[in-house]
Every structure is written in C-alpha cells, then in structure tokens.
CSV table of C-alpha atoms and ligand atoms in Angstrom, one decimal:
chain,number,residue,atom,x,y,z
A,1446,UNK,CA,24.3,23.4,-19.2
A,1447,UNK,CA,24.1,22.1,-22.9
A,1448,UNK,CA,20.7,22.4,-24.2
A,1449,UNK,CA,21.4,21.6,-27.9
A,1450,UNK,CA,20.2,18.2,-27.3
A,1451,UNK,CA,16.7,19.4,-25.9
A,1452,UNK,CA,14.8,18.9,-29.2
A,1453,UNK,CA,15.6,15.2,-28.9
A,1454,UNK,CA,14.2,15.0,-25.3
A,1455,UNK,CA,12.2,11.8,-25.1
A,1456,UNK,CA,8.4,12.2,-24.9
A,1457,UNK,CA,6.4,11.0,-22.2
A,1458,UNK,CA,7.0,7.2,-21.9
A,1459,UNK,CA,4.2,5.2,-23.3
A,1460,UNK,CA,3.2,3.5,-20.3
A,1461,UNK,CA,3.0,6.9,-18.6
A,1462,UNK,CA,0.0,7.6,-20.9
A,1463,UNK,CA,-3.5,7.0,-19.4
A,1464,UNK,CA,-5.2,4.4,-21.6
A,1465,UNK,CA,-7.9,6.4,-23.7
A,1466,UNK,CA,-10.5,4.0,-22.6
A,1467,UNK,CA,-10.1,5.0,-18.9
A,1468,UNK,CA,-13.5,6.4,-17.3
A,1469,UNK,CA,-13.0,6.2,-13.8
A,1470,UNK,CA,-10.0,7.0,-11.1
A,1471,UNK,CA,-10.1,5.9,-7.7
A,1472,UNK,CA,-7.6,6.8,-4.8
A,1473,UNK,CA,-6.4,3.8,-2.9
A,1474,UNK,CA,-4.1,3.9,0.2
A,1475,UNK,CA,-1.5,1.2,0.9
A,1476,UNK,CA,-0.8,1.5,4.7
A,1477,UNK,CA,1.1,-0.5,7.2
A,1478,UNK,CA,4.0,-0.5,9.6
A,1479,UNK,CA,7.8,0.3,8.7
A,1480,UNK,CA,9.3,-2.2,6.3
A,1481,UNK,CA,6.2,-4.1,5.7
A,1482,UNK,CA,6.5,-3.6,1.9
A,1483,UNK,CA,4.7,-0.4,0.9
A,1484,UNK,CA,7.4,1.3,-1.2
A,1485,UNK,CA,7.7,-2.5,-2.6
A,1486,UNK,CA,4.0,-3.0,-3.6
A,1487,UNK,CA,3.5,0.4,-5.1
A,1488,UNK,CA,6.8,0.1,-7.0
A,1489,UNK,CA,5.9,-3.5,-8.4
A,1490,UNK,CA,2.5,-2.6,-9.6
A,1491,UNK,CA,2.8,0.9,-10.9
A,1492,UNK,CA,3.0,1.5,-14.5
A,1493,UNK,CA,4.3,5.0,-14.0
A,1494,UNK,CA,7.8,5.4,-12.3
A,1495,UNK,CA,6.7,5.5,-8.6
A,1496,UNK,CA,7.4,8.5,-6.8
A,1497,UNK,CA,8.9,7.7,-3.5
A,1498,UNK,CA,9.9,10.0,-0.6
A,1499,UNK,CA,12.5,8.1,1.3
A,1500,UNK,CA,14.8,9.7,3.9
A,1501,UNK,CA,17.9,7.9,5.3
A,1502,UNK,CA,16.9,6.6,8.5
A,1503,UNK,CA,18.4,8.6,11.4
A,1504,UNK,CA,20.1,7.5,14.2
A,1505,UNK,CA,17.1,8.6,16.4
A,1506,UNK,CA,14.5,7.1,14.1
A,1507,UNK,CA,16.5,3.6,14.5
A,1508,UNK,CA,15.2,3.1,18.0
A,1509,UNK,CA,11.8,4.1,17.1
A,1510,UNK,CA,11.3,2.2,13.8
A,1511,UNK,CA,12.8,-1.0,14.9
A,1512,UNK,CA,13.0,-3.1,12.0
A,1513,UNK,CA,13.0,-6.6,12.7
A,1514,UNK,CA,12.6,-7.7,9.3
A,1515,UNK,CA,15.4,-6.3,7.2
A,1516,UNK,CA,18.6,-5.7,8.7
A,1517,UNK,CA,19.7,-4.2,5.4
A,1518,UNK,CA,17.1,-1.7,5.0
A,1519,UNK,CA,18.4,1.9,5.6
A,1520,UNK,CA,15.9,4.1,4.5
A,1521,UNK,CA,12.3,4.7,5.8
A,1522,UNK,CA,9.5,6.5,4.0
A,1523,UNK,CA,8.6,9.5,5.9
A,1524,UNK,CA,6.1,11.0,3.6
A,1525,UNK,CA,4.6,8.4,1.1
A,1526,UNK,CA,4.8,6.6,-2.2
A,1527,UNK,CA,2.9,7.4,-5.2
A,1528,UNK,CA,1.9,5.2,-8.2
A,1529,UNK,CA,-0.6,4.3,-10.6
A,1530,UNK,CA,-2.3,1.2,-12.2
A,1531,UNK,CA,-4.9,0.6,-14.8
A,1532,UNK,CA,-6.6,-2.1,-13.2
A,1533,UNK,CA,-9.1,-2.6,-16.0
A,1534,UNK,CA,-9.4,-0.8,-19.2
A,1535,UNK,CA,-11.7,1.5,-17.7
A,1536,UNK,CA,-10.5,2.0,-14.2
A,1537,UNK,CA,-7.6,3.6,-13.0
A,1538,UNK,CA,-6.1,3.3,-9.4
A,1539,UNK,CA,-4.0,6.0,-7.9
A,1540,UNK,CA,-1.9,4.5,-5.1
A,1541,UNK,CA,-0.6,6.3,-2.1
A,1542,UNK,CA,1.5,4.6,0.2
A,1543,UNK,CA,1.7,5.7,3.6
A,1544,UNK,CA,3.3,5.0,7.1
A,1545,UNK,CA,1.0,3.4,9.8
A,1546,UNK,CA,2.9,4.5,12.9
A,1547,UNK,CA,1.4,6.7,15.2
A,1548,UNK,CA,3.7,9.5,14.8
A,1549,UNK,CA,3.1,9.6,11.1
A,1550,UNK,CA,-0.8,9.9,11.4
A,1551,UNK,CA,-0.4,13.7,10.9
A,1552,UNK,CA,0.0,12.6,7.4
A,1553,UNK,CA,-3.3,10.8,7.3
A,1554,UNK,CA,-5.7,13.8,7.2
A,1555,UNK,CA,-5.0,14.9,3.9
A,1556,UNK,CA,-4.0,11.5,2.3
A,1557,UNK,CA,-7.1,9.6,3.4
A,1558,UNK,CA,-9.4,12.3,2.0
A,1559,UNK,CA,-11.5,10.9,-0.7
A,1560,UNK,CA,-9.9,7.4,-0.6
A,1561,UNK,CA,-12.1,4.8,-1.8
A,1562,UNK,CA,-10.4,2.0,-0.1
A,1563,UNK,CA,-7.1,0.8,1.6
A,1564,UNK,CA,-4.7,-2.0,1.5
A,1565,UNK,CA,-3.3,-2.8,5.1
A,1566,UNK,CA,-0.2,-4.7,4.8
A,1567,UNK,CA,0.9,-7.0,7.7
A,1568,UNK,CA,3.8,-8.3,8.9
A,1569,UNK,CA,3.0,-11.3,11.1
A,1570,UNK,CA,6.2,-10.2,13.4
A,1571,UNK,CA,4.4,-7.0,14.2
A,1572,UNK,CA,0.7,-7.4,14.3
A,1573,UNK,CA,0.2,-4.3,16.8
A,1574,UNK,CA,1.2,-1.8,14.2
A,1575,UNK,CA,-1.8,-3.4,12.0
A,1576,UNK,CA,-4.1,-3.0,15.0
A,1577,UNK,CA,-3.6,0.7,15.1
A,1578,UNK,CA,-3.8,1.2,11.3
A,1579,UNK,CA,-7.1,-0.7,11.1
A,1580,UNK,CA,-8.7,1.2,14.0
A,1581,UNK,CA,-8.1,4.4,12.3
A,1582,UNK,CA,-9.4,3.3,9.0
A,1583,UNK,CA,-12.6,2.0,10.8
A,1584,UNK,CA,-12.9,5.4,12.5
A,1585,UNK,CA,-12.8,7.1,9.2
A,1586,UNK,CA,-15.1,4.9,7.4
A,1587,UNK,CA,-12.4,3.7,4.9
A,1588,UNK,CA,-12.9,0.0,3.8
A,1589,UNK,CA,-10.0,-2.2,3.7
A,1590,UNK,CA,-8.4,-5.4,2.9
A,1591,UNK,CA,-5.8,-7.1,4.7
A,1592,UNK,CA,-2.5,-8.5,2.7
A,1593,UNK,CA,-0.1,-10.4,4.8
A,1594,UNK,CA,3.4,-10.0,3.2
A,1595,UNK,CA,5.0,-13.1,3.4
A,1596,UNK,CA,8.8,-12.7,4.6
A,1597,UNK,CA,11.0,-15.8,4.6
A,1598,UNK,CA,11.7,-15.5,8.4
A,1599,UNK,CA,8.2,-14.5,9.5
A,1600,UNK,CA,6.1,-16.9,11.2
A,1601,UNK,CA,3.3,-18.3,8.8
A,1602,UNK,CA,-0.1,-18.9,10.2
A,1603,UNK,CA,-3.4,-20.0,8.7
A,1604,UNK,CA,-5.1,-17.2,7.5
A,1605,UNK,CA,-8.2,-17.8,9.5
A,1606,UNK,CA,-5.8,-17.8,12.7
A,1607,UNK,CA,-4.8,-14.5,11.6
A,1608,UNK,CA,-8.1,-13.2,10.8
A,1609,UNK,CA,-9.2,-14.1,14.6
A,1610,UNK,CA,-5.8,-12.6,15.8
A,1611,UNK,CA,-6.5,-9.5,13.9
A,1612,UNK,CA,-10.1,-9.5,15.2
A,1613,UNK,CA,-11.2,-9.0,11.5
A,1614,UNK,CA,-15.1,-9.2,11.0
A,1615,UNK,CA,-15.7,-12.2,8.5
A,1616,UNK,CA,-16.5,-10.0,5.4
A,1617,UNK,CA,-13.1,-8.2,5.2
A,1618,UNK,CA,-10.9,-10.1,2.8
A,1619,UNK,CA,-7.6,-11.2,3.9
A,1620,UNK,CA,-5.0,-12.7,1.7
A,1621,UNK,CA,-1.3,-13.5,1.6
A,1622,UNK,CA,0.8,-11.6,-1.0
A,1623,UNK,CA,4.5,-11.3,-2.1
A,1624,UNK,CA,4.9,-7.2,-2.8
A,1625,UNK,CA,7.8,-7.9,-4.8
A,1626,UNK,CA,5.7,-9.8,-7.5
A,1627,UNK,CA,3.5,-7.5,-9.7
A,1628,UNK,CA,0.9,-10.3,-10.2
A,1629,UNK,CA,0.5,-10.7,-6.4
A,1630,UNK,CA,0.4,-6.9,-5.4
A,1631,UNK,CA,-2.3,-6.6,-8.5
A,1632,UNK,CA,-4.4,-9.7,-7.0
A,1633,UNK,CA,-4.4,-7.7,-3.8
A,1634,UNK,CA,-5.9,-4.5,-5.3
A,1635,UNK,CA,-8.3,-6.6,-7.6
A,1636,UNK,CA,-9.5,-8.2,-4.2
A,1637,UNK,CA,-9.9,-4.5,-2.6
A,1638,UNK,CA,-11.8,-3.4,-5.7
A,1639,UNK,CA,-14.3,-6.6,-5.6
A,1640,UNK,CA,-14.6,-5.9,-1.8
A,1641,UNK,CA,-15.6,-2.2,-2.6
A,1642,UNK,CA,-18.1,-3.5,-5.4
A,1643,UNK,CA,-19.8,-5.9,-3.0
A,1644,UNK,CA,-20.1,-2.9,-0.4
A,1645,UNK,CA,-21.5,-0.9,-3.0
A,1646,UNK,CA,-24.0,-3.3,-4.0
A,1647,UNK,CA,-25.3,-3.9,-0.5
A,1648,UNK,CA,-25.7,-0.3,-0.2
A,1649,UNK,CA,-22.9,0.1,2.5
A,1650,UNK,CA,-20.9,2.5,0.4
A,1651,UNK,CA,-22.7,5.6,-0.9
B,2708,GDP,N1,10.5,-11.7,1.1
B,2708,GDP,C1,10.1,-10.6,1.0
B,2708,GDP,N2,10.6,-9.4,1.2
B,2708,GDP,C2,9.8,-8.1,0.9
B,2708,GDP,C3,8.5,-8.3,0.5
B,2708,GDP,N3,8.0,-7.1,0.3
B,2708,GDP,C4,9.0,-6.1,0.6
B,2708,GDP,N4,10.2,-6.9,0.9
B,2708,GDP,C5,11.5,-6.6,1.5
B,2708,GDP,O1,11.4,-5.7,2.6
B,2708,GDP,C6,12.2,-4.6,2.8
B,2708,GDP,C7,11.0,-3.4,3.3
B,2708,GDP,O2,10.3,-3.1,2.2
B,2708,GDP,P1,9.7,-1.7,1.9
B,2708,GDP,O3,8.6,-1.7,0.6
B,2708,GDP,O4,10.9,-0.6,1.7
B,2708,GDP,O5,8.8,-1.4,3.1
B,2708,GDP,P2,8.0,0.0,3.5
B,2708,GDP,O6,8.7,0.5,4.7
B,2708,GDP,O7,6.7,-0.6,4.0
B,2708,GDP,O8,7.9,0.8,2.3
B,2708,GDP,C8,12.9,-4.2,1.6
B,2708,GDP,O9,14.3,-4.6,1.7
B,2708,GDP,C9,11.9,-5.2,0.4
B,2708,GDP,O10,12.8,-5.8,-0.5
B,2708,GDP,C10,8.1,-9.5,0.1
B,2708,GDP,O11,6.8,-9.7,0.1
B,2708,GDP,N5,8.6,-10.6,0.5
B,2709,MG,MG1,8.5,2.5,2.1
C-alpha cells in the first residue's frame, strides 16, 4: 500500500465537529417496522455521515420481512443506524435507528438504555408493527412521538383517525412526515424535544 500521501489525509470534515456551543447530548431512538424509513430519516437529518448496518435480505428474511411498500428495497437493517444532529446550538441528539419487529427485540435492551425519547415511524399499510413497538416503549417508560411516513401508495387518513386507530392518548404528538426531507425529519425531532420538555415541565420526566 502506498502511504506517501498520508500527510495529506483530510482532517475531520467540518460538519463532523461538534459545535463548540454544545452543552447537552441526548440519545433518541427511531423505531418502526421494516421499510418504514428509519435509515432514510437518520440519513436525511444526520450532520455526520450516518453509520448503517445493512445486510442483504436473505431468502429466509423475505418471507418474514414482507415488504409491501418498496419492491425495489433489497437490504434490511439488521442492527441499527446511527447519526447525529445539533438540534439547537446547545443540544446535540444522537440518533439510533432500530428495527421494530419482534425478532429484533433483543437489540432493544442495550439500545434503549438511557434513551430520552423515541420516534415511532408508521406506515399506514402496516399499523400492527407500530402497536407492538408502542407497547414496548410504554413498558419501558420511553416517551415517544408518532411520525407517519407518507408513501405515495399508502392510504392517507386524517391524523385524528390514525390517533384513534393507534389508540394514542391525546397528549402524544402525531404528525405526517417525509423521511427523505431533512426539514421534515428535523421537524419530527423538534416535536419530540418539545414534547419531552412539556413532560419535564409537568414533572412526568425526572
Ligand atoms: N415516498 C417515500 N419513500 C420513502 C420515505 N422514506 C423512505 N422511503 C423509501 O422507502 C424505502 C425504505 O426506507 P428505509 O429507510 O430503508 O427503511 P427502514 O427499513 O425503516 O430503514 C426506501 O426505498 C426509501 O427510499 C418517504 O418519506 N416517502
Ligand atoms: Mg433501515
């Protein structure tokens, strides 16, 4: 290997550096069923190159991870996505995307440790995965917001109908998003932060 050029190796990319004003960091988990847009969301908002552990879907996995949405999707995240966003000058969020299917719940143990909150990504074609995920989050006492990823061929429902269908309590924020758009994904995270703040102010969070 030729190491001659090593003194010209680029330094850290400027966007990899934490803003010097950063004072607090929080761990946020993005969870949802297969193909719901977790990797896309972490990728669209992350200011560092997101880490993604994707593994090509095996023949065995195809039956299990039945992917209604995108026939073109050939890889599924078996472990997680990781990214970072400075949501304000002071607050940095570390994002962990993780699968919601029951067979991946073993990953949740370490991953949810210390998580301040979660985003539940929902595909209206497969609400049942969301039920499982929200139930698990409630068990663990992790507050969450619900973001409905709007796929072109997924049925659109008014948000209050979805709230009822998902049996969400009235204070839990629910919103539509397009995980491919940075601004939209950022809005979801800001909504989560506002929700966490309101819980903290009501003394629900300690
Ligand atoms: N139309 C649309 N497609 C999306 C959106 N988010 C993700 N996708 C597509 O859906 C597929 C699955 O997304 P991915 O992020 O890999 O899902 P994951 O399994 O939850 O990580 C990809 O082909 C994305 O390009 C969205 O908001 N709108
Ligand atoms: Mg993924």
